[in-house]
CSV table of C-alpha atoms in Angstrom, one decimal:
chain,number,residue,atom,x,y,z
A,1,UNK,CA,-79.3,-61.5,-22.3
A,2,UNK,CA,-79.3,-58.0,-21.2
A,3,UNK,CA,-78.8,-56.3,-17.9
A,4,UNK,CA,-82.4,-55.9,-17.1
A,5,UNK,CA,-83.6,-59.4,-18.0
A,6,UNK,CA,-81.9,-62.2,-16.0
A,7,UNK,CA,-81.1,-65.6,-17.5
A,8,UNK,CA,-83.4,-68.6,-16.8
A,9,UNK,CA,-80.9,-70.3,-14.5
A,10,UNK,CA,-80.4,-67.3,-12.4
A,11,UNK,CA,-84.2,-66.9,-12.3
A,12,UNK,CA,-84.7,-70.5,-11.2
A,13,UNK,CA,-82.2,-70.2,-8.3
A,14,UNK,CA,-83.6,-66.9,-7.3
A,15,UNK,CA,-87.1,-68.5,-7.0
A,16,UNK,CA,-85.7,-71.4,-5.0
A,17,UNK,CA,-83.7,-69.1,-2.6
A,18,UNK,CA,-86.8,-66.9,-2.3
A,19,UNK,CA,-88.9,-69.9,-1.4
A,20,UNK,CA,-86.3,-71.1,1.2
A,21,UNK,CA,-86.0,-67.6,2.7
A,22,UNK,CA,-89.8,-67.3,2.7
A,23,UNK,CA,-90.2,-70.7,4.4
A,24,UNK,CA,-87.6,-69.8,7.0
A,25,UNK,CA,-89.2,-66.4,7.6
A,26,UNK,CA,-92.7,-68.0,7.8
A,27,UNK,CA,-91.5,-70.6,10.2
A,28,UNK,CA,-89.3,-68.5,12.5
A,29,UNK,CA,-89.5,-64.7,11.8
A,30,UNK,CA,-93.1,-64.1,11.1
A,31,UNK,CA,-94.4,-65.6,14.4
A,32,UNK,CA,-92.0,-63.5,16.3
A,33,UNK,CA,-92.9,-60.4,14.3
A,34,UNK,CA,-96.6,-61.1,14.7
A,35,UNK,CA,-96.2,-61.7,18.4
A,36,UNK,CA,-94.3,-58.4,18.8
A,37,UNK,CA,-96.9,-56.6,16.8
A,38,UNK,CA,-99.6,-58.1,19.0
A,39,UNK,CA,-97.8,-57.1,22.1
A,40,UNK,CA,-97.3,-53.6,20.8
A,41,UNK,CA,-101.0,-53.5,19.9
A,42,UNK,CA,-101.9,-54.8,23.4
A,43,UNK,CA,-99.5,-52.2,25.0
A,44,UNK,CA,-101.2,-49.4,22.9
A,45,UNK,CA,-104.7,-50.6,23.8
A,46,UNK,CA,-103.7,-50.8,27.5
A,47,UNK,CA,-102.2,-47.3,27.2
A,48,UNK,CA,-105.4,-46.0,25.6
A,49,UNK,CA,-107.5,-47.6,28.4
A,50,UNK,CA,-105.2,-46.1,31.0
A,51,UNK,CA,-105.5,-42.7,29.4
A,52,UNK,CA,-109.3,-43.1,29.3
A,53,UNK,CA,-109.4,-44.0,33.0
A,54,UNK,CA,-107.1,-41.1,33.8
A,55,UNK,CA,-109.5,-38.8,31.9
A,56,UNK,CA,-112.4,-40.2,33.9
A,57,UNK,CA,-110.5,-39.8,37.1
A,58,UNK,CA,-109.5,-36.2,36.1
A,59,UNK,CA,-113.2,-35.5,35.4
A,60,UNK,CA,-114.1,-36.9,38.8
A,61,UNK,CA,-111.4,-34.9,40.5
A,62,UNK,CA,-112.6,-31.8,38.7
A,63,UNK,CA,-116.2,-32.4,39.8
A,64,UNK,CA,-115.0,-33.2,43.4
A,65,UNK,CA,-112.9,-30.0,43.5
A,66,UNK,CA,-115.8,-27.9,42.2
A,67,UNK,CA,-118.0,-29.5,44.9
A,68,UNK,CA,-115.4,-28.8,47.6
A,69,UNK,CA,-114.9,-25.2,46.3
A,70,UNK,CA,-118.7,-24.7,46.5
A,71,UNK,CA,-118.8,-26.2,50.0
A,72,UNK,CA,-115.8,-23.9,51.0
A,73,UNK,CA,-117.7,-20.9,49.7
A,74,UNK,CA,-120.8,-21.9,51.6
A,75,UNK,CA,-118.8,-22.4,54.8
A,76,UNK,CA,-117.1,-19.0,54.2
A,77,UNK,CA,-120.5,-17.3,53.8
A,78,UNK,CA,-121.7,-19.1,57.0
A,79,UNK,CA,-118.6,-18.0,58.9
A,80,UNK,CA,-119.0,-14.4,57.7
A,81,UNK,CA,-122.7,-14.5,58.7
A,82,UNK,CA,-121.8,-15.8,62.1
A,83,UNK,CA,-119.1,-13.2,62.5
A,84,UNK,CA,-121.5,-10.4,61.6
A,85,UNK,CA,-124.1,-11.7,64.0
A,86,UNK,CA,-121.4,-12.0,66.8
A,87,UNK,CA,-120.2,-8.5,66.0
A,88,UNK,CA,-123.7,-7.1,66.2
A,89,UNK,CA,-124.3,-9.0,69.5
A,90,UNK,CA,-121.1,-7.8,71.0
A,91,UNK,CA,-121.8,-4.2,69.9
A,92,UNK,CA,-125.3,-4.4,71.4
A,93,UNK,CA,-123.9,-5.8,74.6
A,94,UNK,CA,-121.2,-3.1,74.8
A,95,UNK,CA,-123.8,-0.4,74.2
A,96,UNK,CA,-126.1,-1.9,76.9
A,97,UNK,CA,-123.2,-2.2,79.3
A,98,UNK,CA,-122.1,1.4,78.6
A,99,UNK,CA,-125.6,2.7,79.1
A,100,UNK,CA,-125.9,0.7,82.4
A,101,UNK,CA,-122.5,2.0,83.6
A,102,UNK,CA,-123.4,5.5,82.6
A,103,UNK,CA,-126.7,5.3,84.5
A,104,UNK,CA,-124.9,3.8,87.4
A,105,UNK,CA,-122.2,6.6,87.3
A,106,UNK,CA,-124.9,9.2,87.0
A,107,UNK,CA,-126.9,7.7,89.9
A,108,UNK,CA,-123.7,7.6,92.0
A,109,UNK,CA,-122.9,11.2,91.1
A,110,UNK,CA,-126.5,12.3,92.0
A,111,UNK,CA,-126.2,10.5,95.3
A,112,UNK,CA,-122.9,12.0,95.9
A,113,UNK,CA,-124.3,15.5,95.1
A,114,UNK,CA,-127.3,14.9,97.4
A,115,UNK,CA,-125.0,13.7,100.2
A,116,UNK,CA,-122.7,16.7,99.7
A,117,UNK,CA,-125.7,19.0,99.5
A,118,UNK,CA,-127.1,17.6,102.8
A,119,UNK,CA,-123.6,17.8,104.3
A,120,UNK,CA,-123.3,21.5,103.2
A,121,UNK,CA,-126.8,22.2,104.5
A,122,UNK,CA,-126.0,20.6,107.9
A,123,UNK,CA,-122.7,22.6,108.0
A,124,UNK,CA,-124.6,25.8,107.2
A,125,UNK,CA,-127.2,25.0,109.8
A,126,UNK,CA,-124.5,24.4,112.4
A,127,UNK,CA,-122.8,27.7,111.5
A,128,UNK,CA,-126.1,29.5,111.4
A,129,UNK,CA,-126.9,28.0,114.8
A,130,UNK,CA,-123.6,28.9,116.2
A,131,UNK,CA,-123.9,32.4,114.9
A,132,UNK,CA,-127.4,32.6,116.2
A,133,UNK,CA,-126.3,31.4,119.6
A,134,UNK,CA,-123.4,34.0,119.6
A,135,UNK,CA,-125.8,36.7,118.5
A,136,UNK,CA,-128.4,35.6,121.1
A,137,UNK,CA,-125.7,35.3,123.7
A,138,UNK,CA,-124.5,38.8,123.0
A,139,UNK,CA,-128.1,40.0,123.0
A,140,UNK,CA,-128.9,38.3,126.2
A,141,UNK,CA,-125.5,38.9,127.6
A,142,UNK,CA,-125.7,35.5,129.0
A,143,UNK,CA,-123.0,33.0,128.6
A,144,UNK,CA,-124.1,29.5,128.3
A,145,UNK,CA,-121.9,27.3,130.3
A,146,UNK,CA,-122.2,23.8,128.9
A,147,UNK,CA,-122.1,22.2,125.5
A,148,UNK,CA,-125.3,20.5,126.2
A,149,UNK,CA,-127.0,23.8,126.7
A,150,UNK,CA,-125.5,25.0,123.4
A,151,UNK,CA,-127.0,22.0,121.5
A,152,UNK,CA,-130.4,22.3,123.2
A,153,UNK,CA,-130.5,26.0,122.2
A,154,UNK,CA,-129.4,25.2,118.7
A,155,UNK,CA,-132.0,22.5,118.2
A,156,UNK,CA,-134.7,24.8,119.6
A,157,UNK,CA,-133.7,27.7,117.4
A,158,UNK,CA,-133.6,25.4,114.3
A,159,UNK,CA,-137.0,24.0,115.1
A,160,UNK,CA,-138.4,27.5,115.4
A,161,UNK,CA,-136.8,28.6,112.1
A,162,UNK,CA,-138.2,25.6,110.3
A,163,UNK,CA,-141.7,26.2,111.7
A,164,UNK,CA,-141.8,30.0,110.9
A,165,UNK,CA,-142.2,30.9,107.2
A,166,UNK,CA,-139.5,33.2,105.7
A,167,UNK,CA,-140.3,36.9,105.7
A,168,UNK,CA,-138.9,38.0,102.4
């Protein structure tokens, strides 16, 4: 026979050896292989389920982060609004306080001016009275002896000046 066609004896033994090997593989190897394939399939299915759950959790985390971001923006807007309100209130209070202090300072200045004016008028009256007494004394050539007489004369002359209208 030729190289490509085996003899019948060789063919017979090949079939018997194939059957024995097939029986051994079926009895011992195929269950192990099938079990390993099933385990691998289960591992892949579990991995796919874990990936699906991870995707769901990622989607939930994304939704949660968007919600938190929205909430943070709302809080930021609220804080800015409160800050603007507080700034306006502080400015208004500062303006009111400044106006009050300015009015108070102006009133104090006016009172001080009035007091100084009255003091100046009193000083002028005293000087005028003293000059008047000196002039009257020179005119009368009479020397007033006591201070009490000076004050009485000054008061009388001032009263007369206030009662008589100015001759201008």
